[in-house]
Coordinates of C-alpha atoms and ligand atoms in Angstrom, one line a residue:
X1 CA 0.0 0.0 0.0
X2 CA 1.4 3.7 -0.8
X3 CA 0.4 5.9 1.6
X4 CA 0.5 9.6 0.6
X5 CA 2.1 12.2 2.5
X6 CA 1.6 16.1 2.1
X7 CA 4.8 17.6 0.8
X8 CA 7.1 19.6 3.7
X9 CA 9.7 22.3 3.8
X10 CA 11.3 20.9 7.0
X11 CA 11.4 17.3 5.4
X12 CA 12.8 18.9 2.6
X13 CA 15.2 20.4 4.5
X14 CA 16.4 17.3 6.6
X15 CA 16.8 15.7 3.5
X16 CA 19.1 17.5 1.6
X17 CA 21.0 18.4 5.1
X18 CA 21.6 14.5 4.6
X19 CA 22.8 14.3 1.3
X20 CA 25.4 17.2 1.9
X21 CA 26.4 15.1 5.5
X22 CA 26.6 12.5 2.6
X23 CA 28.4 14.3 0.1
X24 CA 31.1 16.2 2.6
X25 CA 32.4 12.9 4.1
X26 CA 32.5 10.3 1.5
X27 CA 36.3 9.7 0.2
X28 CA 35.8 8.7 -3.4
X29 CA 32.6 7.7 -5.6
X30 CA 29.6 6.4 -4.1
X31 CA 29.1 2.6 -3.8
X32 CA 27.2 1.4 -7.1
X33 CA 27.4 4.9 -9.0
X34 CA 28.2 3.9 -12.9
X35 CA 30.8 4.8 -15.0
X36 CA 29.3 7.7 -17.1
X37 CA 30.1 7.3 -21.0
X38 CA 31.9 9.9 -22.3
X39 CA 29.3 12.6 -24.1
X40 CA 29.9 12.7 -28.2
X41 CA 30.9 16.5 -28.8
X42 CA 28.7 16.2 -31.9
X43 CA 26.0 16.9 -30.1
X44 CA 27.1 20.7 -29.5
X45 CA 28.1 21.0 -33.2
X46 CA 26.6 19.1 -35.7
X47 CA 23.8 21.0 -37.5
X48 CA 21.8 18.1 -37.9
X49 CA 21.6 17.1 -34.2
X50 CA 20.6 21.0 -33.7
X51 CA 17.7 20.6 -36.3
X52 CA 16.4 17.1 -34.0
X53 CA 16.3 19.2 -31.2
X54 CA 14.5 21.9 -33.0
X55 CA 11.7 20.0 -34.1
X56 CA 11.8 17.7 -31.3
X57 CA 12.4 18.8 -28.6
X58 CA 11.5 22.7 -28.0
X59 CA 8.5 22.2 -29.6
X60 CA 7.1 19.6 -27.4
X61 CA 8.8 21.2 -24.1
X62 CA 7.3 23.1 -21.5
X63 CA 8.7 26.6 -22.0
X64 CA 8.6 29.7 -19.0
X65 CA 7.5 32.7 -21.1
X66 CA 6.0 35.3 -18.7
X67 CA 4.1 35.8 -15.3
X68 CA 0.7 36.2 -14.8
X69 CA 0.9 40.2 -14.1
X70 CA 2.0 40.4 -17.4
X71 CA -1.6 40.1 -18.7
X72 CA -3.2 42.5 -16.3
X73 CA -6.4 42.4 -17.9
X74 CA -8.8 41.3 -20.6
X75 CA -7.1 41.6 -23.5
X76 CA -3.6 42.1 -22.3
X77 CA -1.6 40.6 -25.0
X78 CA 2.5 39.6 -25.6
X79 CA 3.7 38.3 -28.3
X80 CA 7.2 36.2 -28.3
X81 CA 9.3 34.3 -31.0
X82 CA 12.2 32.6 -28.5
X83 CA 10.5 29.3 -28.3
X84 CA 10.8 28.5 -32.6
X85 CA 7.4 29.7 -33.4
X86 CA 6.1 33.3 -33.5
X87 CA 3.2 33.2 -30.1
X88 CA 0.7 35.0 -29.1
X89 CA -1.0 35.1 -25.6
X90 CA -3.6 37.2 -24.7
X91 CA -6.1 37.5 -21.5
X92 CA -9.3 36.7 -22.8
X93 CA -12.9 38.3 -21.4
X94 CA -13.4 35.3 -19.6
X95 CA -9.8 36.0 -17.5
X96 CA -8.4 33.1 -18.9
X97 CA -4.9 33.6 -20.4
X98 CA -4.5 31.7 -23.7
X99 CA -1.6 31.2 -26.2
X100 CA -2.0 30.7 -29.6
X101 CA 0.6 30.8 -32.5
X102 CA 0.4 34.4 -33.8
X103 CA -0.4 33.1 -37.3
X104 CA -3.4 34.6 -39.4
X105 CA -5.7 31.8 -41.2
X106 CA -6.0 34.1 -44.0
X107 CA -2.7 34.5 -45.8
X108 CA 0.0 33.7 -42.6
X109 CA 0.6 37.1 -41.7
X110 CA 1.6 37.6 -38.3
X111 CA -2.0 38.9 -36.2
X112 CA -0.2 41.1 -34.1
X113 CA 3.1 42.6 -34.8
X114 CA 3.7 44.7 -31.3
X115 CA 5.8 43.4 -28.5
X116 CA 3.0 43.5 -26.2
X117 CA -0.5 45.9 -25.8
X118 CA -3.9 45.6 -24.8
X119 CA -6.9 45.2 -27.6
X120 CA -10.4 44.5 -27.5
X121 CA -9.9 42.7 -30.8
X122 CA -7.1 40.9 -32.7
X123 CA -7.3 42.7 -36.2
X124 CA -4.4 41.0 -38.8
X125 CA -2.8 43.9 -39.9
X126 CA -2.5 42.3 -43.5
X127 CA -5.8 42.6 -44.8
X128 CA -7.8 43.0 -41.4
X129 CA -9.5 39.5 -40.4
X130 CA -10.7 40.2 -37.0
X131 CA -10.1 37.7 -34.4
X132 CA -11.8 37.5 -30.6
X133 CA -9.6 37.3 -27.5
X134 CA -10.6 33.5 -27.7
X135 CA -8.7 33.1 -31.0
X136 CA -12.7 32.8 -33.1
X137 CA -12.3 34.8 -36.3
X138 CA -14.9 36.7 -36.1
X139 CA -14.9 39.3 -39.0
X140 CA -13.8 38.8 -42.7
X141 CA -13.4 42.6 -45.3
X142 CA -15.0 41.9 -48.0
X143 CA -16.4 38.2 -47.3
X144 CA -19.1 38.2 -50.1
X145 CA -16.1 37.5 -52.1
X146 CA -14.6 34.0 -50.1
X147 CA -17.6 32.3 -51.2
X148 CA -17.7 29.0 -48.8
X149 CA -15.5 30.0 -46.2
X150 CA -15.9 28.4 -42.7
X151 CA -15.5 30.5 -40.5
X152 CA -15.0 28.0 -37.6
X153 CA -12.4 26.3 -38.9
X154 CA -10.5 29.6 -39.6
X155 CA -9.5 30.3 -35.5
X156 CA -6.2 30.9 -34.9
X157 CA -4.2 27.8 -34.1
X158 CA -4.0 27.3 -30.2
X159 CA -0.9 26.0 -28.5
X160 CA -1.1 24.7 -24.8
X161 CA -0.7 27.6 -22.0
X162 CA -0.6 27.0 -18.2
X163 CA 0.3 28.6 -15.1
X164 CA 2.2 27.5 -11.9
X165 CA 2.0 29.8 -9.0
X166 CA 2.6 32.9 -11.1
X167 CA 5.0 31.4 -13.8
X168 CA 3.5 30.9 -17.3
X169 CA 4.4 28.2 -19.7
X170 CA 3.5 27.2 -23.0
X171 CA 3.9 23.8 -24.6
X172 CA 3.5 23.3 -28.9
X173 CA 2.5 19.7 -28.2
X174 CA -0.7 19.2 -27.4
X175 CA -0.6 15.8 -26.2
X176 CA 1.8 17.3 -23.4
X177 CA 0.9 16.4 -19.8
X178 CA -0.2 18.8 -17.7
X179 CA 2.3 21.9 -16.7
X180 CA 1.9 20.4 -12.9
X181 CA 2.8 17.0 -13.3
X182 CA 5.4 17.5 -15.8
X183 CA 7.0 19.7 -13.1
X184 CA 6.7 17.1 -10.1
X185 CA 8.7 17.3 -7.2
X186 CA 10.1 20.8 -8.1
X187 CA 6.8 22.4 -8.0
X188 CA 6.4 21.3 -4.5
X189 CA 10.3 22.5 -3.5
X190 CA 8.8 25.9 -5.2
X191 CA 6.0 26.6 -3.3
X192 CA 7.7 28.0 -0.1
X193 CA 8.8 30.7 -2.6
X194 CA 5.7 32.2 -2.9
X195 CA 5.7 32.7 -6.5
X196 CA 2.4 34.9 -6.6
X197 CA 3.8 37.0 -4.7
X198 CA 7.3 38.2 -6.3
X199 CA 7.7 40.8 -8.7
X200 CA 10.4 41.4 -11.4
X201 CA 13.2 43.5 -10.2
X202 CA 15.1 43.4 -13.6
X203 CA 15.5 41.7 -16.8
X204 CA 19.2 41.5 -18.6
X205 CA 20.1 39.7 -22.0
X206 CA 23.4 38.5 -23.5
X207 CA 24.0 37.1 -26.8
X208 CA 26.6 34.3 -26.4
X209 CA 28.4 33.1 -29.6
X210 CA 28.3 28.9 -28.8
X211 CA 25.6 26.3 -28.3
X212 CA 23.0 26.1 -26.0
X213 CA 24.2 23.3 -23.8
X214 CA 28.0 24.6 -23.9
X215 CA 26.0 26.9 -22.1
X216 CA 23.9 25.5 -19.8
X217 CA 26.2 22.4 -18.9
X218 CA 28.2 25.3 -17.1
X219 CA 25.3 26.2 -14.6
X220 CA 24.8 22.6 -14.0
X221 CA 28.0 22.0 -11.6
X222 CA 30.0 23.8 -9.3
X223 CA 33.4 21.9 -10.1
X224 CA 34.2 25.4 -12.7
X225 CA 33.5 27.8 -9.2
X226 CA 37.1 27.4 -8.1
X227 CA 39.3 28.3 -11.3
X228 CA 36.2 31.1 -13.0
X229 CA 34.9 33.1 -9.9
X230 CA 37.8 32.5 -7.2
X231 CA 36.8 36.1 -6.0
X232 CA 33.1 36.1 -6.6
X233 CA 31.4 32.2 -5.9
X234 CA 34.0 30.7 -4.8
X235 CA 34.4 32.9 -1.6
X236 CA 30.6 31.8 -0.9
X237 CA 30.4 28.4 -1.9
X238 CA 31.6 25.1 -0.7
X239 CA 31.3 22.9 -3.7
X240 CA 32.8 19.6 -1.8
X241 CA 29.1 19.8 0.0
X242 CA 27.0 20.4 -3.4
X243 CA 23.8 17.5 -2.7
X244 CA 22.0 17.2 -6.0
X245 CA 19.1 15.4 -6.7
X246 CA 17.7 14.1 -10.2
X247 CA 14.4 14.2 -11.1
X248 CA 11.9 12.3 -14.0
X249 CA 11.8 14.6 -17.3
X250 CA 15.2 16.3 -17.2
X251 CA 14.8 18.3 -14.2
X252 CA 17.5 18.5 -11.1
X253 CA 18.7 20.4 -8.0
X254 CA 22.1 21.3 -6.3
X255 CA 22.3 22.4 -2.8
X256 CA 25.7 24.0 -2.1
X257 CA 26.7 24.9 1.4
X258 CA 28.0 28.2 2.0
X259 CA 31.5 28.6 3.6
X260 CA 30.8 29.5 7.5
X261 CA 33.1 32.3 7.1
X262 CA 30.7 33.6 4.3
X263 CA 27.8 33.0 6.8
X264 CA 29.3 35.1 8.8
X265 CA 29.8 37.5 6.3
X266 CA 26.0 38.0 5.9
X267 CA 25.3 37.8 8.8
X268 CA 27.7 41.0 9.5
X269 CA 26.1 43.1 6.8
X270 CA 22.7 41.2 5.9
X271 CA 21.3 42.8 2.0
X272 CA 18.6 45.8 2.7
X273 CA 16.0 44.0 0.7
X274 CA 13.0 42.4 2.0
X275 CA 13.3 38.0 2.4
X276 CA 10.5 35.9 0.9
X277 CA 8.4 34.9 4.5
X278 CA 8.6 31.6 6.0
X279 CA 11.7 30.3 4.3
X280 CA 13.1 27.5 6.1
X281 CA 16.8 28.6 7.4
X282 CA 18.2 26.2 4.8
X283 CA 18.0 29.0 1.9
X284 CA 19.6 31.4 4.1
X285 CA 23.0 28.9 4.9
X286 CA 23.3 27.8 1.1
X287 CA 22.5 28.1 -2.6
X288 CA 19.6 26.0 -3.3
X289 CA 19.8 26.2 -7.4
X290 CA 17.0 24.5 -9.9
X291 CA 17.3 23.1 -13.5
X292 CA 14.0 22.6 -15.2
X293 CA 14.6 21.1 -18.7
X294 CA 15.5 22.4 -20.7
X295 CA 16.3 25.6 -20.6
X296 CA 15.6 26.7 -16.9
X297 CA 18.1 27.5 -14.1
X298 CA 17.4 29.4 -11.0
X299 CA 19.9 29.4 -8.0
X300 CA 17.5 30.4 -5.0
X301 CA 17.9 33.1 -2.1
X302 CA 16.3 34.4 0.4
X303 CA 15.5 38.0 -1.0
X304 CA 15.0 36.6 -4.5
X305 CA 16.7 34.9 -7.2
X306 CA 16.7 35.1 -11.0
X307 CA 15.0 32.5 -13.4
X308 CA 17.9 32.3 -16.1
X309 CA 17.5 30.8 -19.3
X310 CA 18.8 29.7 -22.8
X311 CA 17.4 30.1 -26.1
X312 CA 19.1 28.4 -29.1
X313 CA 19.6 31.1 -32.0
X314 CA 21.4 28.9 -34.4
X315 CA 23.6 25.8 -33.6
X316 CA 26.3 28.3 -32.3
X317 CA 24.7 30.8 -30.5
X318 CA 22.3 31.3 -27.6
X319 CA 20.6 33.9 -25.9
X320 CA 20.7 34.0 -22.1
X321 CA 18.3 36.3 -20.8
X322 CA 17.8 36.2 -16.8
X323 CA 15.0 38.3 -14.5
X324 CA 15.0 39.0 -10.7
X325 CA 12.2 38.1 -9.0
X326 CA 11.7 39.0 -5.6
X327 CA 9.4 40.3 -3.1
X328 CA 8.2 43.7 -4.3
X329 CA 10.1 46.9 -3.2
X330 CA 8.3 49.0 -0.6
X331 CA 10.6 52.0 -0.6
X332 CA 13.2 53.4 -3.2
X333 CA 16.1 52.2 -1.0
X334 CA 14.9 48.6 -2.0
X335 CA 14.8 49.4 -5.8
X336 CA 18.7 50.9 -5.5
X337 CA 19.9 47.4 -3.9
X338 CA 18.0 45.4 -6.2
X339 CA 20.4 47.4 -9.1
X340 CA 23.5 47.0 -7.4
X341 CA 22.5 43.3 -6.8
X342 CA 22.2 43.2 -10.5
X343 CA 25.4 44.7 -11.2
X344 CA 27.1 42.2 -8.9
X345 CA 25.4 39.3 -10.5
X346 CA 26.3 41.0 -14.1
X347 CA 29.9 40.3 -13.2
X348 CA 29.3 36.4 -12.0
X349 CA 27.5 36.0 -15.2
X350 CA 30.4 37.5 -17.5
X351 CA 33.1 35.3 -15.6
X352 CA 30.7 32.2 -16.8
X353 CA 30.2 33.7 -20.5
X354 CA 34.0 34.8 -21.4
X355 CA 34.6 31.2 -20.9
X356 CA 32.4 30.1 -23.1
X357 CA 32.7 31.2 -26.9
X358 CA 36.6 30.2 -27.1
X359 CA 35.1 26.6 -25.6
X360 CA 32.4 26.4 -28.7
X361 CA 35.1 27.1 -31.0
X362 CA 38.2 24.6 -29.4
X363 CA 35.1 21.9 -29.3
X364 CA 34.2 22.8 -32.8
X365 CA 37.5 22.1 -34.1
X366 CA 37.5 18.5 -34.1
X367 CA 40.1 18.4 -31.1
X368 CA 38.1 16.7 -28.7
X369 CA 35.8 13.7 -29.6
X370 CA 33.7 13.2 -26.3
X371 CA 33.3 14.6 -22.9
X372 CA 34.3 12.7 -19.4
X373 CA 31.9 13.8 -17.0
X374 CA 32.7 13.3 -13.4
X375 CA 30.4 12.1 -10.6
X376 CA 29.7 15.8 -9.7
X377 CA 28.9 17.1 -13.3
X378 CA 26.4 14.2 -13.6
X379 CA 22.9 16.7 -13.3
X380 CA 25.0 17.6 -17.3
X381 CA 24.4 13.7 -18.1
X382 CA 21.3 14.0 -16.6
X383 CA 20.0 16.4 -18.7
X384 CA 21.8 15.3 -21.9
X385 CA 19.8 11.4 -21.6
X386 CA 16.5 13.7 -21.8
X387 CA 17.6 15.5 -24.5
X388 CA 17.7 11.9 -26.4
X389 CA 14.5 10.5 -24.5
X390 CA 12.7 14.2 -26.0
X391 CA 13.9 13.6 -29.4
X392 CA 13.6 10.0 -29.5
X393 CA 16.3 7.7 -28.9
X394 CA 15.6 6.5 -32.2
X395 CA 16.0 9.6 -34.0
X396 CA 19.5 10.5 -32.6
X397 CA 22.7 9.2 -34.8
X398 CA 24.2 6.2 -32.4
X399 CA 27.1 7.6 -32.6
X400 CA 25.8 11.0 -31.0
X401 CA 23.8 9.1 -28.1
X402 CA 23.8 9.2 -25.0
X403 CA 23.5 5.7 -23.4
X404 CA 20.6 5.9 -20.2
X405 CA 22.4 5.4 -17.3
X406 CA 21.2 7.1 -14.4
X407 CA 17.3 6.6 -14.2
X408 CA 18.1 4.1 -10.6
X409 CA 19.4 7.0 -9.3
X410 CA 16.5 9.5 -9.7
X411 CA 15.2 10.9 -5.8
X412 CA 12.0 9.3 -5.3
X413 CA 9.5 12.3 -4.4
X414 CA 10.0 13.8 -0.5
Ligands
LIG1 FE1 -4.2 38.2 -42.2 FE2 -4.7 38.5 -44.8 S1 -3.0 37.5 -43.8 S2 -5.9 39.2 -43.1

């Protein structure tokens, strides 16, 4: 019999304290963990793995586009082309925020060509079909002269669109399971955060010249902190206590204990920004940091934390765009740390990026055939056998594959 239990912070809590317990006194790799096969370096440079991925796998992913208070009322619209497809999602009447691609069922123009706006109507700006804030087409110029035209089979094209607590994801497959239980176990770690709650506190973007998952392999282990931030992470973190946990559908977490003398640090000269309420003391005494596949990362922290993530241009580049969210300011005083917060975290993230367009072009020259990962880098394996399960094993060249090896060792949920 399986008895459920309510999910709970302190559990959480005693749980990873555990792992890093585990992690800081074990003196070489744990019992039973496998040998991880090197990863083919074709998979960050061959054009043709790039197009599996493109029609594979971002187009059946759960994708973070926006928050809720981004569509503050009925016909509140956004329109974004990051995910492969130009969208559109627009409050409708009803209050119910709906995606569709931003494609017009006349000729293919795009409905809407503004960033964002409010409307009472979708008007093409082609030839001015009219559509309702529900996607119906509801208005044709000149429709004596369409003759048999059905109209109902002329709304624009949904694609799926679902909150969690605030955070607003799209899916192009719509034989995707539901936002919730795709996310799991991390939805549950994520609900101490309050995520209705939080506001943005500032949005940057960088263009990085090399794959996506050159780049997001680097925010997927701490074994880099040492040599690329010593005076930045590495004076906060103590990687030799990093606990991760892997999770079904590409997902993962790494809780890294801070140094005590970094503890002590903060506690000296705590930030002048408001903390998220009722955070267990966990988040205050290390970095708790999420990967939701696949483009997702967010290392947590009491006052907030930014939601980073990576969007394939081409095969060689990526753009990394990241937002603060955090409690909302409540005096000007808040709004200046929140910038210099930024600024600080500006220079972490360009001690990550300088690294990483020389690595796309020595990778891309043929020097190196495949990639050793160590036990600690495993969440990159991790996310590299969903890359293959999303695409289908099937699909991928054998000699680009990534052989399953670590589904034994997935947490089972707290
Ligand atoms: Fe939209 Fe013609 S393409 S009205």
């Amino acid at each position: 019999m399986t008895i459920c239990q309510e999910w709970s912070q302190e559990r959480w809590a005693q749980h990873i304290r555990a792992q890093m317990d585990f992690e800081w006194k074990r003196e070489g790799l744990p019992e039973g963990f496998p040998a991880l096969p090197s990863i083919p370096t074709g998979r960050y440079t061959d054009p043709a793995f790039f197009a599996l991925e493109q029609q594979h796998l971002w187009k059946k992913a759960w994708l973070l586009v926006a928050r809720e208070e981004d569509f503050d009322g009925p016909g509140s619209f956004r329109t974004l082309d990051r995910t492969g497809s130009p969208l559109l999602l627009v409050r409708g009447q009803d209050g119910v925020l709906r995606a569709f691609f931003n494609t017009c069922q006349h000729r293919g123009a795009p409905v809407v060509r503004e960033r964002c706006g409010s409307a009472k109507r979708l008007r093409c700006q082609y030839h001015s079909w009219t559509y309702g804030l529900d996607g119906r087409l509801l208005q044709v110029p000149d429709r004596r002269d369409f003759g048999e035209l059905d109209e109902s089979k002329r709304a624009l094209k949904p694609v799926r669109c679902e909150s969690y607590d605030g955070w607003v994801f799209v899916n192009e497959d719509p034989g995707a399971p539901p936002l919730r239980e795709w996310l799991g176990p991390v939805a549950d770690e994520w609900s101490p955060l309050r995520g209705t709650t939080l506001r943005a506190h500032g949005t940057r973007c960088e263009r990085i010249p090399a794959n996506w998952k050159i780049v997001a392999d680097a925010f997927l282990e701490t074994y880099h902190v040492r040599t690329i931030h010593p005076q930045t992470v590495a004076k906060l973190l103590d990687p030799r206590g990093a606990a991760m946990g892997l999770f079904a559908n590409g997902h993962s977490r790494m809780v890294t204990p801070k140094w005590e003398a970094a503890l002590e640090r903060q506690q000296g000269s705590p930030m002048p920004l408001p903390e998220i309420p009722g955070l267990d003391p966990l988040f205050a005494e290390t970095n708790p940091a999420y990967s939701l596949f696949p483009n997702l990362i967010t290392p947590l922290d009491t006052i907030g934390f930014p939601f980073i993530l990576f969007w394939p241009v081409d095969a060689e580049t990526t753009d990394v765009e990241w937002t603060f969210y955090g409690p909302p300011s409540q005096e000007p005083e808040h709004d200046r740390a929140w910038e210099l917060f930024l600024q600080l975290f500006d220079g972490v993230m360009n001690e990550d990026f300088m690294n990483l367009g020389p690595m796309q072009r020595s990778v891309a020259s043929g020097a190196l055939e495949s990639i050793p990962l160590s036990y600690q880098e495993r969440r990159i394996y991790h996310l590299h056998e969903e890359i293959d399960r999303a695409i289908g094993v099937e699909r991928v060249p054998e000699p680009l594959r990534v052989a399953p090896r670590l589904a034994p060792f997935l947490e089972p949920w707290l």
